[in-house]
């Protein structure tokens, strides 16, 4: 085991900020997600795995909750009021059992893609137990335990302000380091963030695509930066629309610019997909005559951008040639590239592994795919996939009709968190290699589930206080 002092220094800095805001662990576990290539140690005994700093904060959070004086009473209350946690526990047990059993039960009966232990890269091999069964299952279980711990903290106390601060710190750190990375490369200084890249990943941080520097921020590659940028942009945009926050508006603008300059196909395709509901929302407001000034601003900016592009094209028809080449290589012809064909083959083999194992799966961490839903099917099988789908539904429905029983700030934060994890799932569906949905998914599950439980309690209180026959919604106005 080798400790990274740089990683520990970064952790200390985040803890100090969280302590100043009186929620060091909640803020820390969210904000630390901005450091996608910063590990606090390297475990040579487990294939050289290097846990990122968010795992340290998650472990501290789980430990702090587990050592509470009335922890068993708290857990009983949480599991009684938040039923999705029973499904989560079932999924964790199934994932642990499958990671140990399935690679041994179906050993040699199918082929999978795994990380090579002899050289860097992904290789095709017969199914067998690998170190990924331990490490990826560990991350998955830690995420589930973090969700349970957060539910304990969020159910009985109003900590939504800590969640909001944590998400804004996450977005601000991600955007700031992305901007620093771009400025350093344009200035000829190269990768100025290399001191914080302490993880044992392959760092693709100084690459050029069609004449453009690829932005990686604090991550190991542009694709990861693009995926996180989508999630951050979704959070800031929804919070801005809900609350008119100038901070959220400024971060949305900066994240959009960085995302467009990132040269990430994940970012471009994901942004296109996420723009569809935004466009329908603005169109609905326009047709119903309820267009607000923010929507008018968006339409005006799009019109100005379109007119500027047209004018520049008429003046110099070769001006946008590099941009056209970039879009052509990163989006339009991505599937025909060697990388695109290789990733498509990973998905084909993953689906074949699902069939070869009779729908049981090869076990968490046993294979590598290039799409999160396909990875879920191949690793967790039909049973695990149904549990993941159920939890995903719980997350994506958000507050639903219960939003009337929470204050506007809570509704804004929960809606923004929901949008962020939806964007994260979109990017994961494009490039995700593991069935683990990521720590952001588990955080969102806890925030939404706890908020719904608090809203149900409020609804019960309001309903009991009403005179006989009076509708509940009248008491809210």
mmCIF file with all atom_site columns, C-alpha atoms in Angstrom, residues 3 62 246 399 414:
data_model
loop_
_atom_site.group_PDB
_atom_site.id
_atom_site.type_symbol
_atom_site.label_atom_id
_atom_site.label_alt_id
_atom_site.label_comp_id
_atom_site.label_asym_id
_atom_site.label_entity_id
_atom_site.label_seq_id
_atom_site.pdbx_PDB_ins_code
_atom_site.Cartn_x
_atom_site.Cartn_y
_atom_site.Cartn_z
_atom_site.occupancy
_atom_site.B_iso_or_equiv
_atom_site.pdbx_formal_charge
_atom_site.auth_seq_id
_atom_site.auth_comp_id
_atom_site.auth_asym_id
_atom_site.auth_atom_id
_atom_site.pdbx_PDB_model_num
ATOM 1 C CA . UNK A 1 3   ? -0.241  6.550  0.382   1.00 0.00 ? 3   UNK A CA 1
ATOM 2 C CA . UNK A 1 62  ? -20.621 5.503  6.577   1.00 0.00 ? 62  UNK A CA 1
ATOM 3 C CA . UNK A 1 246 ? -27.142 34.054 -10.793 1.00 0.00 ? 246 UNK A CA 1
ATOM 4 C CA . UNK A 1 399 ? -40.777 14.149 -6.056  1.00 0.00 ? 399 UNK A CA 1
ATOM 5 C CA . UNK A 1 414 ? -34.167 17.645 -5.525  1.00 0.00 ? 414 UNK A CA 1
#
